[in-house]
PDB file of C-alpha atoms in Angstrom:
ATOM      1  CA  UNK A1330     -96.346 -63.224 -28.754  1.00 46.00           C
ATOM      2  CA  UNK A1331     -95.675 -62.457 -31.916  1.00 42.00           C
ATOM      3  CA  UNK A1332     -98.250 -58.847 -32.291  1.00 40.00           C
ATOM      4  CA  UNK A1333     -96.252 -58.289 -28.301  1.00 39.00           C
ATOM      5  CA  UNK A1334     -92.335 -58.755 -30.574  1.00 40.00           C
ATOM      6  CA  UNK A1335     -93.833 -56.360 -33.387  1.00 38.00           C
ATOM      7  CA  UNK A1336     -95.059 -53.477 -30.565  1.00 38.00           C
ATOM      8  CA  UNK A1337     -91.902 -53.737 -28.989  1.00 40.00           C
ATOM      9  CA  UNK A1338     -89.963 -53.166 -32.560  1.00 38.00           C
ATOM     10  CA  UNK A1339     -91.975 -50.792 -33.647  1.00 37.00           C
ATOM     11  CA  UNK A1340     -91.720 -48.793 -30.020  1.00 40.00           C
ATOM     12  CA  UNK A1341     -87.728 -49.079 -30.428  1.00 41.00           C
ATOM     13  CA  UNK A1342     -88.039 -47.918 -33.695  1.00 40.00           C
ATOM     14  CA  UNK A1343     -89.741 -44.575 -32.868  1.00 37.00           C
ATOM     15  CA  UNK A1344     -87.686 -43.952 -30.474  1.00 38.00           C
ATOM     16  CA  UNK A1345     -84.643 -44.168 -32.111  1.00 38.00           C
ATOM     17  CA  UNK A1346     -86.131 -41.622 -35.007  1.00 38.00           C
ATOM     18  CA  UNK A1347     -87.214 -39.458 -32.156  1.00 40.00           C
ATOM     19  CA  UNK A1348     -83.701 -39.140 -31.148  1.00 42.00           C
ATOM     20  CA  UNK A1349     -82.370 -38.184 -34.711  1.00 44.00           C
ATOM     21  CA  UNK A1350     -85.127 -36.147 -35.473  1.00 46.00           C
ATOM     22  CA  UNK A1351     -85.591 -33.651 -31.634  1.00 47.00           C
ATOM     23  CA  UNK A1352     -83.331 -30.672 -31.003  1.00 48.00           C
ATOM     24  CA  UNK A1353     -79.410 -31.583 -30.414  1.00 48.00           C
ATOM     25  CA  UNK A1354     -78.719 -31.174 -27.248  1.00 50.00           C
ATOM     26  CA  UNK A1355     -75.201 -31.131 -27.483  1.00 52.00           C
ATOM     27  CA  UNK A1356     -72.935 -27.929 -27.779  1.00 56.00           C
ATOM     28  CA  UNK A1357     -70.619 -27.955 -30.780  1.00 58.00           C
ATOM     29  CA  UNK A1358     -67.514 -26.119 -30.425  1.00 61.00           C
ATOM     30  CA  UNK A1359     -67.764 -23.144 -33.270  1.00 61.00           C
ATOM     31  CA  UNK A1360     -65.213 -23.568 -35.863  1.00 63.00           C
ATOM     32  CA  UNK A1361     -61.861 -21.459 -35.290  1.00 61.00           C
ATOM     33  CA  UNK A1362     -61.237 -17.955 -36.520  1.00 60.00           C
ATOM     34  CA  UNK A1363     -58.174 -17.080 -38.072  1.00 56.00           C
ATOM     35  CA  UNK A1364     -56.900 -13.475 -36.468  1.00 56.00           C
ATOM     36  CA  UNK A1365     -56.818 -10.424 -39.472  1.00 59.00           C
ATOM     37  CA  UNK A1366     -53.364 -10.640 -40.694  1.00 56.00           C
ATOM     38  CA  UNK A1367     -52.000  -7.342 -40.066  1.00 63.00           C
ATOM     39  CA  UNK A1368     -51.327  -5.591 -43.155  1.00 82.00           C
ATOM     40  CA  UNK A1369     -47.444  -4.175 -43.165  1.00 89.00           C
ATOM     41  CA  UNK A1370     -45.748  -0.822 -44.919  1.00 94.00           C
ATOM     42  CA  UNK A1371     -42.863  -2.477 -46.349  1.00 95.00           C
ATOM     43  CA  UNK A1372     -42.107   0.746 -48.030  1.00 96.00           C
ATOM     44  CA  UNK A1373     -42.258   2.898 -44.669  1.00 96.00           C
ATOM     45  CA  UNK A1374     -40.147  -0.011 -43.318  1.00 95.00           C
ATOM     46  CA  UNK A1375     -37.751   0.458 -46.405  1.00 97.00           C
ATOM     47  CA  UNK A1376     -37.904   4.645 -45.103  1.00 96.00           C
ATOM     48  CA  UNK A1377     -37.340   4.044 -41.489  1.00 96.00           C
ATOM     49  CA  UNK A1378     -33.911   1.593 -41.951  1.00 94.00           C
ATOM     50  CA  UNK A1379     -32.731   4.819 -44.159  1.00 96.00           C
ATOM     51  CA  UNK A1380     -33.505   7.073 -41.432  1.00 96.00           C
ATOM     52  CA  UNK A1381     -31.459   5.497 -39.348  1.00 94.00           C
ATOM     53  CA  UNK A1382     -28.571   5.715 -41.097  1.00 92.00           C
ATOM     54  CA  UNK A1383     -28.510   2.870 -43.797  1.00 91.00           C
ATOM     55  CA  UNK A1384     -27.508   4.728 -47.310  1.00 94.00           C
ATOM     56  CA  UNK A1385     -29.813   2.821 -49.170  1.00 94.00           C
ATOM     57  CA  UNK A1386     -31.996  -0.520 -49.562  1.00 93.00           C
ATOM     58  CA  UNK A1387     -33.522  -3.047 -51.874  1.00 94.00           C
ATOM     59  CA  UNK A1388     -36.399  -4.738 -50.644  1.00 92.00           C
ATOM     60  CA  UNK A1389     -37.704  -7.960 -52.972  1.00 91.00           C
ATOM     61  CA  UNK A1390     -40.546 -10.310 -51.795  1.00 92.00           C
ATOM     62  CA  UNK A1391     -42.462 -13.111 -53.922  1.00 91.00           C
ATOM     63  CA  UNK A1392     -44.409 -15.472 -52.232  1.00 89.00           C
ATOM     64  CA  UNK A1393     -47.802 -17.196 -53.016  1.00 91.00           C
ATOM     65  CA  UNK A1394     -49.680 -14.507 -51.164  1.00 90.00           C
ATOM     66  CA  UNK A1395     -47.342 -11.316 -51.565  1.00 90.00           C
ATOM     67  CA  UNK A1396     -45.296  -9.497 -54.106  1.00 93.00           C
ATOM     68  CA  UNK A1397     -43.178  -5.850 -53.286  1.00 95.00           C
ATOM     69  CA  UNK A1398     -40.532  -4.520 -55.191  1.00 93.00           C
ATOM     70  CA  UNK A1399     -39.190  -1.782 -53.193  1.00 96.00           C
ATOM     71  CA  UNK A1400     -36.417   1.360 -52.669  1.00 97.00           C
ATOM     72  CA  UNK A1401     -35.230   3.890 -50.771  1.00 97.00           C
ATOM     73  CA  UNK A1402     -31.999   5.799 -50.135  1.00 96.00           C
ATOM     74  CA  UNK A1403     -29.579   6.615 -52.270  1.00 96.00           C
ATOM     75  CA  UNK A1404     -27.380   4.231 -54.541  1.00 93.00           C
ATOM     76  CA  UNK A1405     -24.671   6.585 -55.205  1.00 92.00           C
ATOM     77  CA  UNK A1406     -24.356   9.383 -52.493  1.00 91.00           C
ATOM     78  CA  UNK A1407     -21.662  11.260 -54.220  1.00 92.00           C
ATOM     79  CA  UNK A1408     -23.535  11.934 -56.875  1.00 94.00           C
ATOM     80  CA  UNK A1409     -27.341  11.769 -55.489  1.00 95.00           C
ATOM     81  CA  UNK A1410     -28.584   8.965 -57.614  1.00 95.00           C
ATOM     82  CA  UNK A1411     -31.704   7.238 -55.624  1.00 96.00           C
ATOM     83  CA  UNK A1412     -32.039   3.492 -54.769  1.00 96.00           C
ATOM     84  CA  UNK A1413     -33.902   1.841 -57.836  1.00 96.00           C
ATOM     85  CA  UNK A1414     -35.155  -1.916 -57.372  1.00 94.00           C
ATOM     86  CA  UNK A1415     -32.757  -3.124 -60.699  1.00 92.00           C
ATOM     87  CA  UNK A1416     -29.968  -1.671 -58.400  1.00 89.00           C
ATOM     88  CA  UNK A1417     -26.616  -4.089 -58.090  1.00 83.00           C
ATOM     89  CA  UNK A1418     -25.360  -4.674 -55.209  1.00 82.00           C
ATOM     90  CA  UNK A1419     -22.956  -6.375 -53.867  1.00 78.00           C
ATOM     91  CA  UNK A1420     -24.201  -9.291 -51.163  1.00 79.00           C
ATOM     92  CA  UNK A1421     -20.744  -9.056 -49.406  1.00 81.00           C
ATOM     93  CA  UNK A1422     -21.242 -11.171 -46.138  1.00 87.00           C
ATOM     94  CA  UNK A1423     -24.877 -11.932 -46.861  1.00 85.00           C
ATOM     95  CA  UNK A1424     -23.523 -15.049 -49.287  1.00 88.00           C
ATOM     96  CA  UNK A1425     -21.624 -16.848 -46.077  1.00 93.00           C
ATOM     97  CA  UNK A1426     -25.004 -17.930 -45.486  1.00 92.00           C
ATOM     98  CA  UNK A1427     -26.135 -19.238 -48.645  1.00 90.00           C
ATOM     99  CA  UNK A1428     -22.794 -21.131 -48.498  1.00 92.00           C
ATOM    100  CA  UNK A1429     -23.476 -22.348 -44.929  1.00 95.00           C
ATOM    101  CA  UNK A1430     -26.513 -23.846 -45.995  1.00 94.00           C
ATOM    102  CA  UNK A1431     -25.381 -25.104 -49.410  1.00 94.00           C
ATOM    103  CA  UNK A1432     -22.538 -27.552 -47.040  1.00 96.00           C
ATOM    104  CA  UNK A1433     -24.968 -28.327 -44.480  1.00 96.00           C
ATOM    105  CA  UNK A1434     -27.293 -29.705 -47.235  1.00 95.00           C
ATOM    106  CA  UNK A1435     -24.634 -31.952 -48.687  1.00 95.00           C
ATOM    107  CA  UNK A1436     -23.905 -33.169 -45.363  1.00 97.00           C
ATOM    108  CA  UNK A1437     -27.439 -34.127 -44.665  1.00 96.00           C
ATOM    109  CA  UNK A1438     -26.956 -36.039 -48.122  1.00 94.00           C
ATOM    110  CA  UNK A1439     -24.011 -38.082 -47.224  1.00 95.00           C
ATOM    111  CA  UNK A1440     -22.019 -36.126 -49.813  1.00 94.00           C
ATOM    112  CA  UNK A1441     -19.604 -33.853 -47.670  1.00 95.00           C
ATOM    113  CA  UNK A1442     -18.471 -34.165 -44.323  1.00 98.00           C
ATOM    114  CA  UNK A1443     -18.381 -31.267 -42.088  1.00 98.00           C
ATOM    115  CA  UNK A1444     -16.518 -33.351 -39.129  1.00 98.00           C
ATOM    116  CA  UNK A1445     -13.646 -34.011 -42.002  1.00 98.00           C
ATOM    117  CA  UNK A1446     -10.310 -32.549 -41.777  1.00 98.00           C
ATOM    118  CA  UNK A1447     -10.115 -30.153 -44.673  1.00 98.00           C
ATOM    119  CA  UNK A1448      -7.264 -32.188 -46.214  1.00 97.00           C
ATOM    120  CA  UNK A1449      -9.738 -34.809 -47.514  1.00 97.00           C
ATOM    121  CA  UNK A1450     -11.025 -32.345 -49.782  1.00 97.00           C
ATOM    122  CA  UNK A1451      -8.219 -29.729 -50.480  1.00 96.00           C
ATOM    123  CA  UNK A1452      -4.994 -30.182 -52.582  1.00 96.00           C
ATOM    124  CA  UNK A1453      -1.343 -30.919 -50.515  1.00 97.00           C
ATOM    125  CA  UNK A1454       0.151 -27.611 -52.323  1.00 96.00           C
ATOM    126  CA  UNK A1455      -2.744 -25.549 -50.969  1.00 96.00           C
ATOM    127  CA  UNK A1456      -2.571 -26.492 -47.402  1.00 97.00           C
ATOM    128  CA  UNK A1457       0.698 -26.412 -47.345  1.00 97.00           C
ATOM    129  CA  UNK A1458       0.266 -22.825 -47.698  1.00 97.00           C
ATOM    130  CA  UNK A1459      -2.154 -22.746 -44.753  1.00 98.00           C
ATOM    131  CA  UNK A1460      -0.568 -22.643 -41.228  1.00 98.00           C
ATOM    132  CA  UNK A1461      -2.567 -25.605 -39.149  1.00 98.00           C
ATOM    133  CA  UNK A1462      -4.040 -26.608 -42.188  1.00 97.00           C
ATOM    134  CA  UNK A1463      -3.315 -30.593 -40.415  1.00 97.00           C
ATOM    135  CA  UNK A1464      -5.801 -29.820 -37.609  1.00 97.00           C
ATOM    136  CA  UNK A1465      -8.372 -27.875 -39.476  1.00 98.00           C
ATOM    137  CA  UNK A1466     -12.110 -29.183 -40.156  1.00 98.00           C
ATOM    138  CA  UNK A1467     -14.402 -28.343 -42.555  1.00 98.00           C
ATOM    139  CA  UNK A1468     -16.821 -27.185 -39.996  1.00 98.00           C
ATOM    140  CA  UNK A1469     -14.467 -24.572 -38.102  1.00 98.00           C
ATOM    141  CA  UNK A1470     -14.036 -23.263 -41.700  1.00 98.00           C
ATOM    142  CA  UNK A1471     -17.845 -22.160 -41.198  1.00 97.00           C
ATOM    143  CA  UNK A1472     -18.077 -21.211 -37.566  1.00 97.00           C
ATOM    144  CA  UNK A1473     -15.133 -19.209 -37.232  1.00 97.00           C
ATOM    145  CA  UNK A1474     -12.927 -21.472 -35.063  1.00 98.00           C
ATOM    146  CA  UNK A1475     -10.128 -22.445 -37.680  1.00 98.00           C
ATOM    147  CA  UNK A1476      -7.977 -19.440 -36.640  1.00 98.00           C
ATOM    148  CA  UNK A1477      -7.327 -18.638 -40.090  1.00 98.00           C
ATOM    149  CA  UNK A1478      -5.556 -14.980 -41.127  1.00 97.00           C
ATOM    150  CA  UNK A1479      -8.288 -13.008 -42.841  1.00 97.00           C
ATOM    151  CA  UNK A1480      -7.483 -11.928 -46.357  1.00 95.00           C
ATOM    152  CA  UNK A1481      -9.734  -8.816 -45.729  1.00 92.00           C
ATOM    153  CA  UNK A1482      -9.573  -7.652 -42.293  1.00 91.00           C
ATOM    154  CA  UNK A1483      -5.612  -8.763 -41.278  1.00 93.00           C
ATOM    155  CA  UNK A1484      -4.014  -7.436 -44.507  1.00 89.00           C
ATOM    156  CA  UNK A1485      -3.650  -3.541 -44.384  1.00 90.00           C
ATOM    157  CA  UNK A1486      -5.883  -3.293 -47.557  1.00 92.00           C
ATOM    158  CA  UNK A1487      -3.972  -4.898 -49.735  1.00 93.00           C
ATOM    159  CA  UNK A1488      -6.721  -7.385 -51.153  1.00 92.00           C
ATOM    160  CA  UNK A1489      -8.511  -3.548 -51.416  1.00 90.00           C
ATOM    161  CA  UNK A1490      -5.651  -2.264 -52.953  1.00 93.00           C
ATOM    162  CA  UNK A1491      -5.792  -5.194 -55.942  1.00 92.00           C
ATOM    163  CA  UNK A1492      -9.085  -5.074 -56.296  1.00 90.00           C
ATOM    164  CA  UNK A1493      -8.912  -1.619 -57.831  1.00 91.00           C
ATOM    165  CA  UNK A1494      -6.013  -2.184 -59.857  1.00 93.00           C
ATOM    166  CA  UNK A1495      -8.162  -4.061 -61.894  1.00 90.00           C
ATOM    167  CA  UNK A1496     -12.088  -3.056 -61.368  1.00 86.00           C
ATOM    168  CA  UNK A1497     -13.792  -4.778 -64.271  1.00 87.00           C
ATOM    169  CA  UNK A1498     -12.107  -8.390 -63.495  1.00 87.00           C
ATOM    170  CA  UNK A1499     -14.040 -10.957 -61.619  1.00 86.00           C
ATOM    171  CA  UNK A1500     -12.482 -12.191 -58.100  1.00 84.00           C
ATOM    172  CA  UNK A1501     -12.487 -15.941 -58.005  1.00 85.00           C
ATOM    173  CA  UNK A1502     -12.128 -17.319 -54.361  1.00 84.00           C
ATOM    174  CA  UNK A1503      -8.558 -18.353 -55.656  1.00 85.00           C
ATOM    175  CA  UNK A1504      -7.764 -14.791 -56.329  1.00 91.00           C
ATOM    176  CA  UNK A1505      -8.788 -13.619 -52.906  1.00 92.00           C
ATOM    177  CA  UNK A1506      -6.763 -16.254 -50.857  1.00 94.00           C
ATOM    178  CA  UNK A1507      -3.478 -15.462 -52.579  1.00 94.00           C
ATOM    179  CA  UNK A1508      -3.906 -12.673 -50.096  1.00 95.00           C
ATOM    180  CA  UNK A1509      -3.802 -15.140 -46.997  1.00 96.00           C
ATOM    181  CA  UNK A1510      -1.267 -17.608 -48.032  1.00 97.00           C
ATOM    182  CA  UNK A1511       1.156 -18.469 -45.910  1.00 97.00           C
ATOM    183  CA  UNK A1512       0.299 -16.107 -43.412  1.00 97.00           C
ATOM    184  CA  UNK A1513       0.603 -16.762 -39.318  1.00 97.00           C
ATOM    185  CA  UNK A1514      -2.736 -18.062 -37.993  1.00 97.00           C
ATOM    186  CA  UNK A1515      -4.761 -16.461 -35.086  1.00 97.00           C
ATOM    187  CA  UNK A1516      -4.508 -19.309 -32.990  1.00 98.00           C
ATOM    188  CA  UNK A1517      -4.675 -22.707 -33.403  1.00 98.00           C
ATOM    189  CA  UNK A1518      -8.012 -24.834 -34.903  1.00 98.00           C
ATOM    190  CA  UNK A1519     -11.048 -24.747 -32.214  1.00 97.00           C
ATOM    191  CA  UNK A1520      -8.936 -23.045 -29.489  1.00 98.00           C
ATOM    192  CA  UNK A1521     -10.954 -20.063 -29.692  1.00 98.00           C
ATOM    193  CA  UNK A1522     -13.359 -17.916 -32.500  1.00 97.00           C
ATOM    194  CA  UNK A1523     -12.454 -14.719 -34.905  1.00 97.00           C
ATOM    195  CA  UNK A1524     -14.424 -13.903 -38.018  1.00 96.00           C
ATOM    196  CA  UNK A1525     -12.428 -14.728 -40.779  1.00 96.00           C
ATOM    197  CA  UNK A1526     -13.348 -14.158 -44.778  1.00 96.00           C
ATOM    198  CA  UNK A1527     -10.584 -17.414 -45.337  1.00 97.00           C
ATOM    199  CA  UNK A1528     -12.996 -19.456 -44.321  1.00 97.00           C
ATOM    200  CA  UNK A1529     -15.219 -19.136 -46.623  1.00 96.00           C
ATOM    201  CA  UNK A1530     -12.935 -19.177 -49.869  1.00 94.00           C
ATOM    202  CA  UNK A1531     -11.826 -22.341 -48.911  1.00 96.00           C
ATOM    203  CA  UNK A1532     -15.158 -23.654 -47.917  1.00 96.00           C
ATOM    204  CA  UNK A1533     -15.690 -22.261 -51.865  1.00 92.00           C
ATOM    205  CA  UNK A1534     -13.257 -24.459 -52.910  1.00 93.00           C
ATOM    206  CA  UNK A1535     -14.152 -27.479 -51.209  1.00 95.00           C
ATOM    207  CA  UNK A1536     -17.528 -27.282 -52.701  1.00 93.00           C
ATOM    208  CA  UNK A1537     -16.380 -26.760 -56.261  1.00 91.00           C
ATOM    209  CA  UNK A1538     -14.720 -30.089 -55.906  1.00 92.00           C
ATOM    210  CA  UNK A1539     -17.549 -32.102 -54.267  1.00 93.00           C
ATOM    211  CA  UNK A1540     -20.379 -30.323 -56.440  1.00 91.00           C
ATOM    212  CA  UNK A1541     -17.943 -31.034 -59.836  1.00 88.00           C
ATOM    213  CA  UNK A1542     -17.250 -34.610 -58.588  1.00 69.00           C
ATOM    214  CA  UNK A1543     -21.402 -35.492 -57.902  1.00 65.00           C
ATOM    215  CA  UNK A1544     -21.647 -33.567 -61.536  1.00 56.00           C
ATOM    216  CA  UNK A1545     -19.073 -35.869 -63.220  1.00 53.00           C
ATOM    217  CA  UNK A1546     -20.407 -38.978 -61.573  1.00 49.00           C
ATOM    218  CA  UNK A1547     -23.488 -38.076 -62.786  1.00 52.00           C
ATOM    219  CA  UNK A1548     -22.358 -37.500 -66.385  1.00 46.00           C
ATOM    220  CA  UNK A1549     -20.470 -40.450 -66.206  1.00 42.00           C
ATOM    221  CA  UNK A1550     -23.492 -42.443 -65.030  1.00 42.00           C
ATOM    222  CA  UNK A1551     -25.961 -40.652 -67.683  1.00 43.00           C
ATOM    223  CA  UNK A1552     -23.518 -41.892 -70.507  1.00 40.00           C
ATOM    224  CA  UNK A1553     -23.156 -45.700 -69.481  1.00 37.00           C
ATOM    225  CA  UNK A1554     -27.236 -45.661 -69.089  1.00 42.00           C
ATOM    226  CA  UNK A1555     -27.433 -44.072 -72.422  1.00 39.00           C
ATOM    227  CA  UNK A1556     -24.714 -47.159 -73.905  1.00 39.00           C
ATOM    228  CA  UNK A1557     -26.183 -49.774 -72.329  1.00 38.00           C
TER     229      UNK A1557
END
């Protein structure tokens, strides 16, 4: 019994090395090719947009993979200078976004409230300047549905007009919306959508106060941490 036990071990045994040891008979699937990342002509892309009509473009990338500093056009057509990447210019419009993003951020933290009215965050003297200003959100500030008078586009240039009275002087949002103060509104809040520059000044405001409020508290905090 015992020399029949060791046979039988010993028979297992084999077997089981045979299997590790033969030809696999199963069919792996091959690891996964990436597809060739097309390489792109940023500068030909920079070319085309001036072809079409765009006087002239800055093009910056940085990323872990990719950097292009790019040109083209002209940055002053009167006088024929070319586009140079250290070129200013202003973002204009390009900023709402930033600002957008900046307020949807702080709502995601619990620090503003884009479903507030906008007389949570804005002083009485201000909105009493502001037709509607007792139905208005924070929110239709961004999306174009507070029916606010546009400083730039409903004011026959005169926001234009001050501007190049004084050239060298940096515009605060405060200066720009003594150009829609008491002013008649489109229509009223949410009833119906205009782009409006307002918006976004007083969205500008609104975050100076939250943003210098969490900066105080914070001060305020670091300074009893630092006593105690």
């Amino acid at each position: 019994m015992r020399t029949l036990k060791l046979v039988t071990l010993l028979c297992g045994g084999l077997s089981l090395f045979g299997c590790n040891d033969g030809p696999s008979t199963s069919n792996p699937k091959p690891s996964p090719v990436s597809p060739p990342v097309a390489e792109v002509d940023f500068q030909a892309m920079l070319e085309q947009s001036v072809a079409v009509g765009i006087p002239g473009i800055v093009l910056y990338i940085d990323s872990p993979t990719l950097q292009f500093y790019g040109a083209a056009g002209l940055a002053d057509k009167e006088n024929t200078i070319p586009m140079t990447t250290d070129a200013r210019i202003p973002n204009g419009s390009a900023g709402k976004k930033v600002t957008a993003l900046l307020m949807a951020m702080l709502h995601e933290q619990q620090l503003l409230d884009l479903d507030a009215p906008i007389s949570d965050y804005l002083s009485d003297e201000l909105l009493q300047q502001i037709e509607n200003s007792d139905e208005m959100y924070v929110r239709q500030l961004l999306n174009h549905t507070a029916g606010l008078y546009d400083y730039l586009n409903d004011a026959n240039g005169e926001f234009f007009a001050a501007v190049l009275q004084q050239p060298d002087l940096i515009k605060t949002d405060s200066f720009a919306l003594q150009f829609a103060l008491n002013q008649d509104a489109n229509f009223k809040p949410g009833a119906a959508w205009k782009y409006s520059n307002t918006g976004y000044l007083l969205a500008g405001l609104i975050m100076d106060k939250v943003l210098g409020s969490i900066t105080q508290r914070r001060c305020v905090s670091i300074s009893l941490n630092h006593l105690a």
